[in-house]
Short mmCIF file of C-alpha atoms in Angstrom, two decimals:
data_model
loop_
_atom_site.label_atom_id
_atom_site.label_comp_id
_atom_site.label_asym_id
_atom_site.label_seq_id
_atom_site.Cartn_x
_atom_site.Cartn_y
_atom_site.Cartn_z
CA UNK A 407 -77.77 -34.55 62.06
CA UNK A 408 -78.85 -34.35 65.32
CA UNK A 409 -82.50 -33.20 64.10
CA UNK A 410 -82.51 -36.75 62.21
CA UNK A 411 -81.52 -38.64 65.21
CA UNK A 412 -84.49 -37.15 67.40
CA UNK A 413 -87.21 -37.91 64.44
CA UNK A 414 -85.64 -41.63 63.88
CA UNK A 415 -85.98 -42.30 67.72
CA UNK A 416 -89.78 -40.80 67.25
CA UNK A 417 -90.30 -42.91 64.18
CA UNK A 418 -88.81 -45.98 66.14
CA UNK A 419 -91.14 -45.48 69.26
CA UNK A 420 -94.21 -44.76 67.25
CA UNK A 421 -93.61 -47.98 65.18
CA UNK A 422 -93.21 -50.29 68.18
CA UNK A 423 -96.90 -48.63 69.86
CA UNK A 424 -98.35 -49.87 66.76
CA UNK A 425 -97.10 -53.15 66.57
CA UNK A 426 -98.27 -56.67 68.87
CA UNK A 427 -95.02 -58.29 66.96
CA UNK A 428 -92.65 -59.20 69.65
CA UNK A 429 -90.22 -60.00 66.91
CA UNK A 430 -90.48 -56.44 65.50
CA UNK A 431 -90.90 -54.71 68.61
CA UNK A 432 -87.81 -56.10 69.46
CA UNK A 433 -85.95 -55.46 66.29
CA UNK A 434 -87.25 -51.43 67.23
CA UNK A 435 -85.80 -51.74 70.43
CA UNK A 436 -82.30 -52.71 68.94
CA UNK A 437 -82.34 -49.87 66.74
CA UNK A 438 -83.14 -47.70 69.10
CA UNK A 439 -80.10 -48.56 70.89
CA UNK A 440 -77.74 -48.37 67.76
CA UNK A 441 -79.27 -44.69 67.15
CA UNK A 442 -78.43 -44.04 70.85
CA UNK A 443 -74.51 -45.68 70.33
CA UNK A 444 -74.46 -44.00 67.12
CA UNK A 445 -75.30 -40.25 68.26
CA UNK A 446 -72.92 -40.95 71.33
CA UNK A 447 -75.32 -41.10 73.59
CA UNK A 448 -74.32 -44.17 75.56
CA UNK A 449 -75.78 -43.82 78.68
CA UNK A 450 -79.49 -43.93 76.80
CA UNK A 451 -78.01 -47.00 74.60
CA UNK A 452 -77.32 -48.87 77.55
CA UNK A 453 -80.79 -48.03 78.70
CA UNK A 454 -82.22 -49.00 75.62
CA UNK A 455 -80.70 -52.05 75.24
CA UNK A 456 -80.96 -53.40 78.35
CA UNK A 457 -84.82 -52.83 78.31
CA UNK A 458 -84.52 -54.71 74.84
CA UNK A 459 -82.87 -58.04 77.27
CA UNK A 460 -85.59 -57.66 79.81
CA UNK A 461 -88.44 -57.65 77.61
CA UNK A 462 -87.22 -59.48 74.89
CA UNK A 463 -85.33 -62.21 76.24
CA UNK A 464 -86.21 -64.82 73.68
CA UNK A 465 -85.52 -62.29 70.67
CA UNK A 466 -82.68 -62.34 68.30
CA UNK A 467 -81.09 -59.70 69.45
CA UNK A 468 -80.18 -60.58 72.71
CA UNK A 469 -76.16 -61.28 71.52
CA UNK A 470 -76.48 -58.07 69.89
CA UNK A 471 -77.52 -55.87 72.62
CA UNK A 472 -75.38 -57.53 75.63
CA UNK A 473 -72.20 -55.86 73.15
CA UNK A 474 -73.92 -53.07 72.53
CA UNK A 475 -74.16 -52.89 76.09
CA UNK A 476 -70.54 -53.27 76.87
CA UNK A 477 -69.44 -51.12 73.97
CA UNK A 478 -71.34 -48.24 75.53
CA UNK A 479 -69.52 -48.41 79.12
CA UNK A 480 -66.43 -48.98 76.90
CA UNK A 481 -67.23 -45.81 75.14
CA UNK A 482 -67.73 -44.28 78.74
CA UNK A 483 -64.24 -45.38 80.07
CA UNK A 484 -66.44 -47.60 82.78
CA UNK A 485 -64.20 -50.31 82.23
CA UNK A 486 -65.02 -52.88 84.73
CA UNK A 487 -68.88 -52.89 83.33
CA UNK A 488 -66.86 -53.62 79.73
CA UNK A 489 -65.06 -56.44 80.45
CA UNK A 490 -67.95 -57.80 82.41
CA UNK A 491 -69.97 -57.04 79.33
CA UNK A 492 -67.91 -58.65 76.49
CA UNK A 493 -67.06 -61.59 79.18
CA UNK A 494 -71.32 -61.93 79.07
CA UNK A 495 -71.07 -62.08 75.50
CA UNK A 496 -68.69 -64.77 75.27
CA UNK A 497 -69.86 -66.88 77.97
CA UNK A 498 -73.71 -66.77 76.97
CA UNK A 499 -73.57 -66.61 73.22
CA UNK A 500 -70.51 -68.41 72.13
CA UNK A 501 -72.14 -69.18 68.85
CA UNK A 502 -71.89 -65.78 68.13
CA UNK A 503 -68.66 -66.57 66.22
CA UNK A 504 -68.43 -62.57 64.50
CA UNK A 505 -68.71 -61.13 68.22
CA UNK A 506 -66.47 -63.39 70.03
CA UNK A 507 -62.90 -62.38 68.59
CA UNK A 508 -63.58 -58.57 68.69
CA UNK A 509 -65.06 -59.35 72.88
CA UNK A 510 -62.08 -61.52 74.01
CA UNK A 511 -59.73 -58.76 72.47
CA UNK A 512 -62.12 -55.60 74.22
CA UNK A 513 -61.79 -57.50 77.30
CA UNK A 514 -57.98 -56.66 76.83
CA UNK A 515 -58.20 -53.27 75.89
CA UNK A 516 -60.62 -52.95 78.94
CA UNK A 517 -57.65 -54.20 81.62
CA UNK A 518 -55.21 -52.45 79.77
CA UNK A 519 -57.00 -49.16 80.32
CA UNK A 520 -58.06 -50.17 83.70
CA UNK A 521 -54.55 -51.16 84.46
CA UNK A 522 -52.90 -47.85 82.92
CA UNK A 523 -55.33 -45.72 84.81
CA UNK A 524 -54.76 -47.39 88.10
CA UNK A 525 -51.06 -47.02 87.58
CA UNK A 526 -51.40 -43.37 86.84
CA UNK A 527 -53.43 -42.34 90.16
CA UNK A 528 -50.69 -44.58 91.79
CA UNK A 529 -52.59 -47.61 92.49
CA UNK A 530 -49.76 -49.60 91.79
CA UNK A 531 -50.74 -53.27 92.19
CA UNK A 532 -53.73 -53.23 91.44
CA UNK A 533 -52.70 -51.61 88.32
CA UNK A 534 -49.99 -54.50 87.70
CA UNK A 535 -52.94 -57.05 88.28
CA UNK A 536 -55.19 -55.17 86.19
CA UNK A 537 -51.97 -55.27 83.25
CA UNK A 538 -51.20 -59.01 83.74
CA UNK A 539 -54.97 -59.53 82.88
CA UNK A 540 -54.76 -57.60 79.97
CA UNK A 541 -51.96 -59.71 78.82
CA UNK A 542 -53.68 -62.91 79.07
CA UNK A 543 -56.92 -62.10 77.58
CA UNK A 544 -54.43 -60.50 74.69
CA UNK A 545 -52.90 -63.61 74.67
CA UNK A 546 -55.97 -65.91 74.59
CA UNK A 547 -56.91 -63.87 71.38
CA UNK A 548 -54.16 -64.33 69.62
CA UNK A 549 -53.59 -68.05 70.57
CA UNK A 550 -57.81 -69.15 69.64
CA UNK A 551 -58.28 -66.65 66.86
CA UNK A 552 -55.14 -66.50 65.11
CA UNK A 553 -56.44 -66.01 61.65
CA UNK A 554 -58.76 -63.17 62.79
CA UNK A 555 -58.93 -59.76 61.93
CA UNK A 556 -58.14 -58.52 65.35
CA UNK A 557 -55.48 -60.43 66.80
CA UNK A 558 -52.65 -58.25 65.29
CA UNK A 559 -54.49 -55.77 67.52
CA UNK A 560 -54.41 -58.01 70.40
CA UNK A 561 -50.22 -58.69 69.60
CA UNK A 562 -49.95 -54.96 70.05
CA UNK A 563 -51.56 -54.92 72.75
CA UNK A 564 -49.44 -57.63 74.74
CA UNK A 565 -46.93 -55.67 73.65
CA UNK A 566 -47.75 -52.17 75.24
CA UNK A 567 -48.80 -54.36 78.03
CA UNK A 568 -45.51 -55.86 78.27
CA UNK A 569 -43.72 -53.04 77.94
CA UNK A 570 -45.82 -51.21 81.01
CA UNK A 571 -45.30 -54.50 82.71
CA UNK A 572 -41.26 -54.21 82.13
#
């Protein structure tokens, strides 16, 4: 599998030398990115993508790669870049009406970590903080997307974050 990964990156930057498309070259550049996320390299997906938003900025996939983007440093447990990601998503694409459920409830899940990890190394309050924003961004889910697949998600999650709230 790996093997296949290495040849489609080598296929991918081969295609976008011989192309003057911006429009394709930029469509390359997002796959390259997804076959970074999708090996698990994230750290190179990030890298790809965000070369995709700075010489691309008028392509299509611009939506696409700022959550690819904060997927990866969710992936990598760099939760502060994730909620600033998905918080990117939402505030400069919020036509993006498939991305913007699924962000609002990662910026959640981003806090709660946050929160649970600063409560575990005994950074209490900031831990608490990190928890009550959690809560609300579980909350605003569930209260703006109520018929969407994720907001039983985000109801758990206010829950757990309750619960480590007392």
């Amino acid at each position: 599998k790996q093997k296949d990964y290495e040849n489609a990156r080598v296929n991918y930057e081969l295609a976008l030398q011989n192309t003057q498309d911006r429009s394709l070259q930029a469509e390359i550049k997002s796959a390259i990115g997804r076959t970074y996320y999708d090996q698990e390299d994230y750290e190179n997906a990030v890298v790809a993508y965000k070369e995709l938003l700075d010489e691309y900025p008028e392509s299509e996939f611009v939506a696409e790669s700022r959550l690819g983007i904060a997927d990866s440093y969710f992936k990598l447990e760099n939760w502060s870049e994730a909620a600033a990601g998905y918080e990117l998503v939402i505030e400069e694409h919020p036509d993006e009406s498939d991305f913007i459920p699924y962000c609002s409830y990662q910026i959640g899940e981003a806090y709660y970590k946050m929160g649970s990890n600063l409560m575990e190394s005994g950074e209490e309050e900031q831990g608490v903080l990190s928890l009550e924003t959690a809560l609300r961004w579980y909350q605003k889910t569930i209260d703006d997307y109520p018929t969407d697949p994720v907001t039983p998600h985000a109801l758990y999650g206010a829950i757990w974050a309750l619960n480590d709230l007392d």
